[in-house]
XYZ file of N, CA and C in Angstrom:
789
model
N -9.699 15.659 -6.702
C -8.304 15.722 -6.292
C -7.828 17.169 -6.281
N -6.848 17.500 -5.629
C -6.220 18.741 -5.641
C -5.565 19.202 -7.165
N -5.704 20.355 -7.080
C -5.279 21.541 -8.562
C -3.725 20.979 -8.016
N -3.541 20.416 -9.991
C -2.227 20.528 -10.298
C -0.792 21.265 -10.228
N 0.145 21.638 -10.075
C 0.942 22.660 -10.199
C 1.897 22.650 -11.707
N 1.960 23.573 -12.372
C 3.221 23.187 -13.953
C 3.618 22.219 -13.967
N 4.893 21.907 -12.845
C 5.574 20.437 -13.160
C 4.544 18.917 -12.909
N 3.634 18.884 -12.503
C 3.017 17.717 -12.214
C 2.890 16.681 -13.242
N 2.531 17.587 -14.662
C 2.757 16.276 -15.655
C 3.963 15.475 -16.179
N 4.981 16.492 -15.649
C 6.448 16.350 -16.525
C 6.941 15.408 -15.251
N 6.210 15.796 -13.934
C 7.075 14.785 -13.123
C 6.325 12.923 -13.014
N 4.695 13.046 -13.424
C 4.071 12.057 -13.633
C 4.498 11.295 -14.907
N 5.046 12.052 -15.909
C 5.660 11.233 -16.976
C 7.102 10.598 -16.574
N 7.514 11.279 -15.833
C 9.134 11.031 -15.164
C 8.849 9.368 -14.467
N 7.851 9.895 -13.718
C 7.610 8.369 -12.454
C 6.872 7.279 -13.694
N 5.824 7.791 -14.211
C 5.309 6.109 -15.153
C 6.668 5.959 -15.864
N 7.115 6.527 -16.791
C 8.431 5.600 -17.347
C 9.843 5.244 -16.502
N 9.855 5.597 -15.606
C 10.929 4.870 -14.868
C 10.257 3.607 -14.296
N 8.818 3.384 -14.343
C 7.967 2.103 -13.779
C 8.036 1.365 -15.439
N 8.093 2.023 -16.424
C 7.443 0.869 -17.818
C 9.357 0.970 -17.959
N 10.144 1.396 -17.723
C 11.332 0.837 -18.097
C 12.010 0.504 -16.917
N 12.077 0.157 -16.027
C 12.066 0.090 -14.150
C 13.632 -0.049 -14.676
N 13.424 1.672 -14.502
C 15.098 2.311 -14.365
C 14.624 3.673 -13.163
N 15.028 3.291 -11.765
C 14.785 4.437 -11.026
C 15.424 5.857 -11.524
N 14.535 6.617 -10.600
C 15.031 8.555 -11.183
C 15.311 8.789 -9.844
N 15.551 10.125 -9.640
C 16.385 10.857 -8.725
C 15.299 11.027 -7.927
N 15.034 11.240 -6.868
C 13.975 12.109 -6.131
C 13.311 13.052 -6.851
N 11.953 13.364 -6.490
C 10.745 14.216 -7.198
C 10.845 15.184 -6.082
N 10.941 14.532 -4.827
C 10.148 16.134 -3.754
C 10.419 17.376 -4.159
N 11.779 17.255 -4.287
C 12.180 18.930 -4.149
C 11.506 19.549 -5.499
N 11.413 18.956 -6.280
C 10.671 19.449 -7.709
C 9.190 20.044 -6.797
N 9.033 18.826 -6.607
C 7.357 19.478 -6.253
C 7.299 20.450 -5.055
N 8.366 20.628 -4.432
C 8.552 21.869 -3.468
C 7.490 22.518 -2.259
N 6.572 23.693 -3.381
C 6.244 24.725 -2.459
C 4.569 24.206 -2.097
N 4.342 23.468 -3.385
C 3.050 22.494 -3.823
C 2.658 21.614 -2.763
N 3.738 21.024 -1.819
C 3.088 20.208 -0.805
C 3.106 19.332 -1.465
N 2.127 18.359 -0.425
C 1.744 17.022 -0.322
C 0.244 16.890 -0.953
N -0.673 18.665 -1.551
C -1.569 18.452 -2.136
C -0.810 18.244 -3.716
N 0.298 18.790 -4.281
C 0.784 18.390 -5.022
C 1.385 17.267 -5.532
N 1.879 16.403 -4.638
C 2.320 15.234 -4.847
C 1.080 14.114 -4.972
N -0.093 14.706 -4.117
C -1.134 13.563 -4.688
C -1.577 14.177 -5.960
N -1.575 15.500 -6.782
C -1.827 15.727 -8.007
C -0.933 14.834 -9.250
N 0.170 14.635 -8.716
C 1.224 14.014 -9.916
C 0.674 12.232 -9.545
N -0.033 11.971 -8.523
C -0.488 10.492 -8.161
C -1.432 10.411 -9.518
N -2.443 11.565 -8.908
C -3.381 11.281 -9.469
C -3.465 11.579 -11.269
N -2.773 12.077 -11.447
C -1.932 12.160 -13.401
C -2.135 10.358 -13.581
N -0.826 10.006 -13.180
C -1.427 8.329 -13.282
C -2.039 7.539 -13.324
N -2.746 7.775 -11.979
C -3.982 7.214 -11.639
C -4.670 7.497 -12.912
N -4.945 8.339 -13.470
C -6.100 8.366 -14.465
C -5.559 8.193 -16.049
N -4.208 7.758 -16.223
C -3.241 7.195 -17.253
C -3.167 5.581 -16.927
N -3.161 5.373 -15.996
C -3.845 3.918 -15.730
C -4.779 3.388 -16.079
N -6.217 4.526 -15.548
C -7.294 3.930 -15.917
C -7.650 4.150 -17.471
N -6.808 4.949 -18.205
C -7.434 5.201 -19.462
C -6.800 4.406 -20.281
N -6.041 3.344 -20.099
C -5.180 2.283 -20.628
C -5.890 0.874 -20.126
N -6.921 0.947 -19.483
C -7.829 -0.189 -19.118
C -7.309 -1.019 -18.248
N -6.470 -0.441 -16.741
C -6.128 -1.244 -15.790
C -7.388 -0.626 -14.718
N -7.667 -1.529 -14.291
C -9.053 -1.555 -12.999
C -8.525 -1.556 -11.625
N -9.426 -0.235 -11.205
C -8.918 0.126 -9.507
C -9.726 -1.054 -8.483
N -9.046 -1.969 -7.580
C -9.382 -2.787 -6.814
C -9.434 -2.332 -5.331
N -8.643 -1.480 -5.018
C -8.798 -0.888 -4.030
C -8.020 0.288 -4.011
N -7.501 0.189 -2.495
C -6.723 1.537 -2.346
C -5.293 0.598 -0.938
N -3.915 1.001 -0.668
C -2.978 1.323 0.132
C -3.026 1.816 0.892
N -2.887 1.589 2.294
C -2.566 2.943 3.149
C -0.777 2.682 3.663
N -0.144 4.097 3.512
C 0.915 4.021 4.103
C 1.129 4.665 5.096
N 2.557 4.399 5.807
C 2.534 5.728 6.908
C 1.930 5.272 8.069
N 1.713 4.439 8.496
C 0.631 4.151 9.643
C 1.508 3.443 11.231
N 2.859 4.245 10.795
C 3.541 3.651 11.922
C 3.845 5.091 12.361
N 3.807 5.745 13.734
C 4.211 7.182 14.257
C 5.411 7.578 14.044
N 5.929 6.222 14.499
C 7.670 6.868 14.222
C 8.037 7.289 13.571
N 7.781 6.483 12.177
C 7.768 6.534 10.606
C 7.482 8.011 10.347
N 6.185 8.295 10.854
C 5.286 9.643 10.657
C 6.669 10.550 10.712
N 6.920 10.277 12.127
C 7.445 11.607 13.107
C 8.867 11.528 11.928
N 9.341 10.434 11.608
C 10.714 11.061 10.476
C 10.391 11.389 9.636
N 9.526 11.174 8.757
C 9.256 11.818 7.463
C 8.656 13.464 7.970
N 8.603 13.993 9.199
C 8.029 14.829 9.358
C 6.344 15.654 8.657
N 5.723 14.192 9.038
C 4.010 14.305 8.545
C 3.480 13.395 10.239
N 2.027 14.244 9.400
C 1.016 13.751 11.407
C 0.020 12.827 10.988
N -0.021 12.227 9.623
C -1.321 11.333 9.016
C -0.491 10.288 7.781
N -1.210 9.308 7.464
C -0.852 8.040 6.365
C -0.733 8.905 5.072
N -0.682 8.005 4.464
C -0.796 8.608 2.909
C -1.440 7.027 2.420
N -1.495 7.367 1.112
C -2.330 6.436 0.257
C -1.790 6.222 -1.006
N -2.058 4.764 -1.766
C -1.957 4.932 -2.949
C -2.843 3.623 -3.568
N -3.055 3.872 -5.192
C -4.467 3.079 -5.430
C -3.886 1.824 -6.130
N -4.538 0.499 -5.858
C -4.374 -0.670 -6.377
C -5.538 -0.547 -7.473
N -4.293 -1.764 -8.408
C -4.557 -2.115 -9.585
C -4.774 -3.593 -9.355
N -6.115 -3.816 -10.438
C -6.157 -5.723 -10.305
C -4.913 -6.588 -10.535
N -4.540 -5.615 -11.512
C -3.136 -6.704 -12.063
C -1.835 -6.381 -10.963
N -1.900 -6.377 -9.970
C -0.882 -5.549 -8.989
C -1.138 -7.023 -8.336
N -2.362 -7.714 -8.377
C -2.643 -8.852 -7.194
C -1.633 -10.059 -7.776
N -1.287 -11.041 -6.817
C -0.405 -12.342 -7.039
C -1.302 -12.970 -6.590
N -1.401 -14.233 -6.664
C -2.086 -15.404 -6.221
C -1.069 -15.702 -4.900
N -1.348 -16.518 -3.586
C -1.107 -16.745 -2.766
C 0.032 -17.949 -3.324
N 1.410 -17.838 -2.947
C 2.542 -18.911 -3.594
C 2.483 -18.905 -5.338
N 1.944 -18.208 -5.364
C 2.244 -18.209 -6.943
C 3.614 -17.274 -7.491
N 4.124 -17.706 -8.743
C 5.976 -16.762 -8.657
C 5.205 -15.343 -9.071
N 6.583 -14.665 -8.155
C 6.157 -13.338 -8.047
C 6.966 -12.747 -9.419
N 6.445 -12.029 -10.368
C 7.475 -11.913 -11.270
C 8.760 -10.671 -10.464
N 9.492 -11.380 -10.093
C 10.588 -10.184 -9.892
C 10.828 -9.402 -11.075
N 10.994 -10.010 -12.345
C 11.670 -8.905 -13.119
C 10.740 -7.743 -13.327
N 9.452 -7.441 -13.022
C 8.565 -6.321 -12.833
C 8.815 -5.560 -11.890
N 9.827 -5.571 -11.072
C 9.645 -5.257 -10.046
C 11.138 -4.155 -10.420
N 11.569 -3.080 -9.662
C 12.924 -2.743 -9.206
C 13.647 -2.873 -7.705
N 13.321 -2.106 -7.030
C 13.840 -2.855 -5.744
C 13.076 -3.350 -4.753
N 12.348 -4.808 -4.757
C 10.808 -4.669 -4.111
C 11.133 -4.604 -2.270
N 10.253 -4.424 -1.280
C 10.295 -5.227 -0.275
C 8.997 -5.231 0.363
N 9.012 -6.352 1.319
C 7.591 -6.886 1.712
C 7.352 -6.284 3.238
N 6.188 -5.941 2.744
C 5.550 -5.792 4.232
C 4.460 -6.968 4.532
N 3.929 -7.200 5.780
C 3.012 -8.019 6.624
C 1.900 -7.158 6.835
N 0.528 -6.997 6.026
C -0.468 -6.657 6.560
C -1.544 -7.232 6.727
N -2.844 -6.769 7.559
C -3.714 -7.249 7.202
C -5.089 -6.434 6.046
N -5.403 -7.610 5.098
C -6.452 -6.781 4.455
C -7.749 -6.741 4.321
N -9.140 -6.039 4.007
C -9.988 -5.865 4.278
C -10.642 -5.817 2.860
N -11.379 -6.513 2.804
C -12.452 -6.312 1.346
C -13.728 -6.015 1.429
N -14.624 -4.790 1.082
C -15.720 -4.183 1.783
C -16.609 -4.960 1.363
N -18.033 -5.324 1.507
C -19.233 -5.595 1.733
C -19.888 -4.422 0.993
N -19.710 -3.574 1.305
C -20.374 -1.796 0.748
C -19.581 -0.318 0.917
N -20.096 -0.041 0.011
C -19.168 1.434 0.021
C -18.770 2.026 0.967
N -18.373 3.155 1.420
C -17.978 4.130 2.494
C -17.685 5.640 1.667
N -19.273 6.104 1.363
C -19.452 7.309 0.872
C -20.093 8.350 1.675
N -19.766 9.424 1.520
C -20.486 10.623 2.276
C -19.574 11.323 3.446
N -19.937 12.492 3.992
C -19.594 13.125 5.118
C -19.716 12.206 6.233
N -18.357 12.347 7.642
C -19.062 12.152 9.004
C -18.590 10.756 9.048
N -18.186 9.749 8.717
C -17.944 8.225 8.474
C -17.614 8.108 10.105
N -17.837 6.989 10.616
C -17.559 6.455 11.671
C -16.630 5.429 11.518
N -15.974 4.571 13.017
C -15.644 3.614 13.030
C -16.875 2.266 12.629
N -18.058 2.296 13.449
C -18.971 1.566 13.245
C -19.647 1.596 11.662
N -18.766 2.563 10.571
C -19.701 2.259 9.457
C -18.659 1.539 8.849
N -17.280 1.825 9.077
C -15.957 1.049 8.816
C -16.698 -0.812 9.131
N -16.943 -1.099 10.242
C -17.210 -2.324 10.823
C -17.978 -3.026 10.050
N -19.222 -1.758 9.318
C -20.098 -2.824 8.923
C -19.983 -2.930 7.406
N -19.502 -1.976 7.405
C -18.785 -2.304 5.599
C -18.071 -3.446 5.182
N -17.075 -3.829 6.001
C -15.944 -5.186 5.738
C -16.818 -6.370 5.709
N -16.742 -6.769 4.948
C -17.055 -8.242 4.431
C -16.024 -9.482 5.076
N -14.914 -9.334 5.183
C -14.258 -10.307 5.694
C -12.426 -9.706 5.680
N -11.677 -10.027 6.304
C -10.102 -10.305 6.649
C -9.063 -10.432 5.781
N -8.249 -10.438 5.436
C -7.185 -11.439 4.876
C -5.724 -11.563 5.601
N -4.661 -12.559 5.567
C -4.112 -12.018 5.593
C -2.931 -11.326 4.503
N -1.848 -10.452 4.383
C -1.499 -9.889 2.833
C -0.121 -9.699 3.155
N 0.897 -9.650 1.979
C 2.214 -9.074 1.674
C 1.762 -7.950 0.469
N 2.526 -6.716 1.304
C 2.596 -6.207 0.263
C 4.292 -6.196 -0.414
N 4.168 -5.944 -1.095
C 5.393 -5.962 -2.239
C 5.765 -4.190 -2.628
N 6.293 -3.591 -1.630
C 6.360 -2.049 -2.102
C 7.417 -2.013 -3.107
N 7.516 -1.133 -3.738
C 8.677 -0.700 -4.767
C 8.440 0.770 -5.014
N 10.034 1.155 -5.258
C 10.319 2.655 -5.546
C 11.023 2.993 -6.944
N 10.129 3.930 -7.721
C 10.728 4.348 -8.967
C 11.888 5.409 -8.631
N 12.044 6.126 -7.390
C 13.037 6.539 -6.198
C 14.279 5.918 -6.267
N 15.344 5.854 -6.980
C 17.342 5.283 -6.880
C 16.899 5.255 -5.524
N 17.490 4.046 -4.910
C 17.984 3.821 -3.543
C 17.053 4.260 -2.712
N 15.886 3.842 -3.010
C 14.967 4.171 -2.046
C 15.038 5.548 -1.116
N 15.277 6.485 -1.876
C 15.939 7.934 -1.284
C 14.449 8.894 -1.207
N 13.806 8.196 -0.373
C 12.170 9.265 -0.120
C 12.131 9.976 0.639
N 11.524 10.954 0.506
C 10.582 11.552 1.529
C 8.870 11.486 1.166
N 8.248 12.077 1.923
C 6.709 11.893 2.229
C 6.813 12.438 0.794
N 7.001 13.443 -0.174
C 6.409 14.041 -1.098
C 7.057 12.949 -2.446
N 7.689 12.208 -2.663
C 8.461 11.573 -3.099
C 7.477 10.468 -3.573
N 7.142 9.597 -2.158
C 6.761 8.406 -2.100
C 4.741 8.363 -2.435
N 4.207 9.726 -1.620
C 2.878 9.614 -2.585
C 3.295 10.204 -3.987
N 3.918 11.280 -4.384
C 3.758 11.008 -6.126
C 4.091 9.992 -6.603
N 4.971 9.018 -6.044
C 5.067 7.693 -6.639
C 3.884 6.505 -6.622
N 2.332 6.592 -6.481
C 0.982 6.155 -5.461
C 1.739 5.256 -4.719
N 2.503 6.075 -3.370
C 2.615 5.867 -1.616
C 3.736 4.417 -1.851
N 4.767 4.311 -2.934
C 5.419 3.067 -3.477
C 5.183 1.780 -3.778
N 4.160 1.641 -4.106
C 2.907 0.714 -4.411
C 4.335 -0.264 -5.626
N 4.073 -1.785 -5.433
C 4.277 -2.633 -6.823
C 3.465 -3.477 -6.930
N 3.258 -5.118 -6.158
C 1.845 -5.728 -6.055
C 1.981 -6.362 -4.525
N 0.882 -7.077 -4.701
C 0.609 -7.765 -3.589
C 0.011 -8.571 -3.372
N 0.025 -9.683 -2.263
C -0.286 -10.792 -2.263
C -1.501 -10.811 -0.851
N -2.382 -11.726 -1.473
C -3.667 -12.057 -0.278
C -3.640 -13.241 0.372
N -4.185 -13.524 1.147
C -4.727 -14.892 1.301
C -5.441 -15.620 1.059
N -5.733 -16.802 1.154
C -7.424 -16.925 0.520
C -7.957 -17.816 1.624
N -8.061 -17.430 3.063
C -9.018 -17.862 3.789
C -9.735 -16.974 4.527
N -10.975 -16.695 4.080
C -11.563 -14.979 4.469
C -12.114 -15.422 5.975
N -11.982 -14.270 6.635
C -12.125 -13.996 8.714
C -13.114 -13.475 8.819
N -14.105 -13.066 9.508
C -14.950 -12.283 9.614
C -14.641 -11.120 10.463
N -14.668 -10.219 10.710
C -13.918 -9.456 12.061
C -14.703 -9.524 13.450
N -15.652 -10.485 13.530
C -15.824 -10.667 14.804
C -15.021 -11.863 15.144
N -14.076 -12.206 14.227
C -13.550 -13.783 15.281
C -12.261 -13.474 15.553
N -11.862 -11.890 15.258
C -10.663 -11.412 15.184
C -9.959 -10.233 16.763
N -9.771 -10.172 17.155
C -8.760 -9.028 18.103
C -7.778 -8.253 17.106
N -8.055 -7.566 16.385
C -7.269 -7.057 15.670
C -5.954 -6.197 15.947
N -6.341 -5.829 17.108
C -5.378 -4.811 17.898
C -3.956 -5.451 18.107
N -4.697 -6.672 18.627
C -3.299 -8.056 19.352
C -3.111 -9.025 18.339
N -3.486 -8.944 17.232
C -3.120 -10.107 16.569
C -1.906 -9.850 15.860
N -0.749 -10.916 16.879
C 0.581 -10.980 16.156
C 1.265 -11.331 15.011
N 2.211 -10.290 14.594
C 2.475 -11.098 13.260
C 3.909 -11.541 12.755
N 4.155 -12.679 12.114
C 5.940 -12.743 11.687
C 6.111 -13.771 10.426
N 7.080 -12.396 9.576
C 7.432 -12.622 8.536
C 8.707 -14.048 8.658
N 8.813 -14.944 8.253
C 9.642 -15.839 7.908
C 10.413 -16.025 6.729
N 11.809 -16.231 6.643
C 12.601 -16.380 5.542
C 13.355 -17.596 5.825
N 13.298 -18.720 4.821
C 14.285 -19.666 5.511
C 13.960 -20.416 6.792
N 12.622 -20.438 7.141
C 12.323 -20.718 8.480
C 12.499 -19.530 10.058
N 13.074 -18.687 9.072
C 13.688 -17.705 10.397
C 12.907 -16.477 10.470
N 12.764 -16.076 11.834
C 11.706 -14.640 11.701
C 12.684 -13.790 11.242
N 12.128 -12.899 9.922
C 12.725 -11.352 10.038
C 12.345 -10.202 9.917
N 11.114 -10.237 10.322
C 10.203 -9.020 10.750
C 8.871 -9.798 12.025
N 8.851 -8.907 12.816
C 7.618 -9.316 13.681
C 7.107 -8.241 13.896
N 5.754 -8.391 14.371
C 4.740 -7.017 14.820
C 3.479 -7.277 15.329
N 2.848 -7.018 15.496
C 0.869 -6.452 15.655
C -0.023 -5.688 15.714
N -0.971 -5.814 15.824
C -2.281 -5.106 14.757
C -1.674 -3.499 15.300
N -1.595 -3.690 16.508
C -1.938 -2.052 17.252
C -0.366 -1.096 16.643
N 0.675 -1.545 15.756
C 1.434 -0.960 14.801
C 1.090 -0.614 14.479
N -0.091 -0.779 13.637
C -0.942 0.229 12.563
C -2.091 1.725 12.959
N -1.206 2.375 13.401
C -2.431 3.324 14.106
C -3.052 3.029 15.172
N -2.369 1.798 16.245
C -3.128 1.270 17.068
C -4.296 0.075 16.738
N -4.838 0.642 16.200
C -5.464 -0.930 15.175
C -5.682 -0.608 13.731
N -5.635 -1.662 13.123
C -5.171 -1.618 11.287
C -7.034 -0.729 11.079
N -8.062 -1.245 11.907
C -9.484 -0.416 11.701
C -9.475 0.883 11.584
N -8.573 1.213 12.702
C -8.238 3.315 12.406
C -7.565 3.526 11.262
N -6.893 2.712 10.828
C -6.332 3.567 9.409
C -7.145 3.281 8.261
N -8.332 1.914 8.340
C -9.350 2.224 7.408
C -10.034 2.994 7.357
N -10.410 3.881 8.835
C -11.372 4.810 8.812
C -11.186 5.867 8.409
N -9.757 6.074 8.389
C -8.903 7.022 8.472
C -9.011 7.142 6.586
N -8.901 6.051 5.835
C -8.534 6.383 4.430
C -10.065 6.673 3.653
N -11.116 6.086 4.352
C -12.409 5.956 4.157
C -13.004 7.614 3.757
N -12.680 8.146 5.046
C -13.186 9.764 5.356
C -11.968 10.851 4.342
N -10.819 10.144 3.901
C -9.997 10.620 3.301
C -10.088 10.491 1.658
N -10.696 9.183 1.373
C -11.179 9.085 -0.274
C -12.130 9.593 -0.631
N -13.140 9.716 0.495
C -14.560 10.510 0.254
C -14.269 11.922 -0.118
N -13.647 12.081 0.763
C -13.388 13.849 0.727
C -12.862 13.938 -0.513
N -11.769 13.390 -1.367
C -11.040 13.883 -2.677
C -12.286 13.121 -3.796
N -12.997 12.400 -3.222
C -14.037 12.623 -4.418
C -13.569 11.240 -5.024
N -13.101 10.282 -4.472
C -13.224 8.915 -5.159
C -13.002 8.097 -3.776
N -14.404 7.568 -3.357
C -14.796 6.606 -2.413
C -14.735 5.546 -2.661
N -14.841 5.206 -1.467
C -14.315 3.149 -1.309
C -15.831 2.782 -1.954
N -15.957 1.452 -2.949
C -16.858 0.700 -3.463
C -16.994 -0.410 -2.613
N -17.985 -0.975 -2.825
C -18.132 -2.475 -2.690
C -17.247 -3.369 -3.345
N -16.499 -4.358 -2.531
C -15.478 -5.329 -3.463
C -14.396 -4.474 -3.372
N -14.245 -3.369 -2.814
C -12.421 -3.121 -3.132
C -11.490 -3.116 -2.161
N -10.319 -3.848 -1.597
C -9.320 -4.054 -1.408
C -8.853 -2.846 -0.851
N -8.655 -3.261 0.708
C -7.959 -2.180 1.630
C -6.924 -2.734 2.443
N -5.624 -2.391 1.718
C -4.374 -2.952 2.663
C -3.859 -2.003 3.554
N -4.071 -1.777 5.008
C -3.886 -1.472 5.995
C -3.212 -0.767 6.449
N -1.666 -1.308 6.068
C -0.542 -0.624 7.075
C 0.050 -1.688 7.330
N 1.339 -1.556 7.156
C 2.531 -2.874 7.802
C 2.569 -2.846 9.475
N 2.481 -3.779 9.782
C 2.343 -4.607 11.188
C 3.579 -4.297 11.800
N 4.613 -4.250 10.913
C 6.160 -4.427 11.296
C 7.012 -3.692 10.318
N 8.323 -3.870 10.296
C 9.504 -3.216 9.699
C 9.121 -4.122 8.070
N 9.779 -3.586 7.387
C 9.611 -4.368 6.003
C 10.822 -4.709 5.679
N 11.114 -6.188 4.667
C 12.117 -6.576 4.346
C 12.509 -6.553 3.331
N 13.567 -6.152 2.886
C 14.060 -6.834 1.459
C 14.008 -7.639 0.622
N 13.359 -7.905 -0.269
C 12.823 -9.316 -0.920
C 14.227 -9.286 -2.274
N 14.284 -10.796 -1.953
C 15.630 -11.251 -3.189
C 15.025 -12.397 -4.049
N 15.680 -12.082 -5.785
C 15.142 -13.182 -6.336
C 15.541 -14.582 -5.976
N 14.013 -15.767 -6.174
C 14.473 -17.120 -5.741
C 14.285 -17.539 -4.357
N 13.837 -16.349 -3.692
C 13.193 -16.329 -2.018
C 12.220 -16.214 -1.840
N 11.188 -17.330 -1.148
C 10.073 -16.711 -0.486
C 10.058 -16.262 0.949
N 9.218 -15.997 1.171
C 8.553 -14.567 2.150
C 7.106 -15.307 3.108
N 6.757 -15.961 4.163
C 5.650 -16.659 4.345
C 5.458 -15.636 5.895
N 4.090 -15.367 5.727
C 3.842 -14.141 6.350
C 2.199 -14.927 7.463
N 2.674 -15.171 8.857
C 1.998 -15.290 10.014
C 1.153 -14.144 10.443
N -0.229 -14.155 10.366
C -0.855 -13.248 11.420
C -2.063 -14.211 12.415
N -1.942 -13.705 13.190
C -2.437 -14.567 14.643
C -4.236 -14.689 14.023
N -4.613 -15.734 13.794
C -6.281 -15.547 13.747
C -6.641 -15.360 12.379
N -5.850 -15.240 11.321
C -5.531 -14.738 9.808
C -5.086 -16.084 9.057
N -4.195 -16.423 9.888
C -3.126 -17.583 8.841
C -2.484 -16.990 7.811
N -1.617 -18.097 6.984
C -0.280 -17.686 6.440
C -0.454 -17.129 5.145
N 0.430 -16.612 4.830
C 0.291 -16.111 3.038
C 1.347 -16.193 2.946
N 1.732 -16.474 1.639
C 3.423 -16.099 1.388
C 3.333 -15.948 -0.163
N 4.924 -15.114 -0.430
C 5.244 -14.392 -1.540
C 6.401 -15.171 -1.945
N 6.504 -16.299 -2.827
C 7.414 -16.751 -3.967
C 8.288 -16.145 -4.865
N 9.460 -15.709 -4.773
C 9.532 -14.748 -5.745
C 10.578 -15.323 -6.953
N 10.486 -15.399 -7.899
C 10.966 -16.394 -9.137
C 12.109 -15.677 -9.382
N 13.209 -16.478 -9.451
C 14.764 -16.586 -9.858
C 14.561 -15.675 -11.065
C-alpha cells in the first residue's frame, strides 16, 4: 500500500470509532489534503489491518465509482475500492440489523466469486473470465461514517469506498448463460420500482471493473484469492434504506435478492 502521511492514524482512529459508536464525523478530505487519494487509501488501509488483527476475515473486495458521471463529479477518471469483511455478509431475506448501520443505502449489483486468484503483472479480461466461478445477484448496503453523507472521492475511500454489509443471492450463474452488459436491473420497494439500471452502468460491463480492481489489488500488493467476493459496481442510482423496509433487487438472468431490514 502507499506510505502513510502524519495524520493517517489520527484520521483512521477518527473513522473506526465513529463506525464502533456509529456517531458520524465531519469530512476527512480536507485533512488528508496534499496526500491525495494515495493517502486516503493509506488511512483505508490503517483499518484494514486493525480489522484483520482483531480476527475479522477479508472475503473479498468493493468496487466503487464505476458510474462516469459519478466519476466526472467527484472529479476522478477510475473506481475506487474497499475490502469486505465475512461478517459484513447477510443471508438473502434475513433481518438486516439496522441498528449497525448509520445512514445505510442500497445499491443493485452484480457479484462474482473467483474460482482462482488474479495475481501477477499484465491481467487480462480473459484471465478475469476464467477466474469467476459463478454470478450472483447482490445489495449492497453502503454506509457513511461522513454526517450527511457529505463526500468527496478522498473522504469515501478513507472510509474503505463506504462499505457497511451486503447481501447475495444464493442461486449461482455461470457467466456463459449471462449477457452481462444487457442484463437489466430493478430495485423494488412496496412493489414499486425505485431504482432501475444495467450491466453496461458499470464501466460498460460490471467484467471491466473486475478487471479493472484485479490489476489494481495486484499492484498494491494484496491480490484477489480463490473464494473471494467481488461486488461490482451499482447498476443504478442507490436508495435510501428505512427501518422495517425491504429492498427486493431484480437482475435479468440473476434472479432476486432482497434486503429485510428489521424495525
Amino acid at each position: 500500500m502507499s506510505g502513510a502521511f502524519p495524520q493517517a492514524q489520527s484520521l483512521a482512529d477518527r473513522l473506526s470509532q465513529a463506525a464502533e459508536r456509529r456517531e458520524p464525523v465531519e469530512p476527512v478530505g480536507a485533512e488528508i489534503g496534499d496526500a491525495g487519494i494515495d493517502g486516503a487509501y493509506a488511512v483505508q488501509d490503517i483499518n484494514t489491518e486493525r480489522a484483520l488483527a482483531a480476527g475479522r476475515r477479508l472475503a473479498g473486495r468493493k468496487i466503487g465509482l464505476t458510474s462516469v458521471a459519478v466519476q466526472r463529479q467527484l472529479g476522478v477518471d477510475q473506481p475506487d475500492y474497499g475490502m469486505l469483511f465475512a461478517d459484513m455478509e447477510v443471508a438473502d431475506g434475513a433481518p438486516v440489523p439496522f441498528g449497525k448501520l448509520i445512514q445505510p443505502k442500497i445499491e443493485a449489483e452484480i457479484a462474482f466469486v473467483l474460482r482462482a486468484g488474479l495475481a501477477g503483472e499484465h491481467l487480462t479480461l480473459a484471465d478475469v473470465v476464467s477466474a469467476v466461478d459463478y454470478a450472483l445477484p447482490a445489495i449492497e448496503i453502503v454506509d457513511s461514517r461522513i454526517a450527511n453523507w457529505r463526500i468527496g472521492i478522498l473522504d469515501t475511500i478513507a472510509d474503505n469506498a463506504s462499505s457497511g454489509l451486503y447481501v447475495l443471492g444464493s442461486r449461482p450463474v455461470s457467466l456463459r448463460d449471462l449477457d452481462l452488459r444487457l442484463a437489466g436491473m430493478v430495485i423494488e420497494h412496496r412493489g414499486e420500482p425505485v431504482s432501475v439500471g444495467c450491466g453496461a452502468a458499470c464501466l460498460g460491463n460490471p467484467l471491466n471493473a473486475v478487471l479493472w480492481l484485479a490489476r489494481t489489488m495486484a499492484g498494491v500488493g494484496r491480490p484477489l484469492a480463490a473464494g473471494d467476493v467481488v461486488l461490482s459496481g451499482a447498476l443504478g442510482p442507490m436508495v435510501a434504506a428505512k427501518p422495517g423496509e425491504t429492498y427486493e433487487t431484480r437482475i435479468e438472468g440473476l434472479g432476486t435478492v432482497a434486503a429485510r431490514f428489521a424495525a
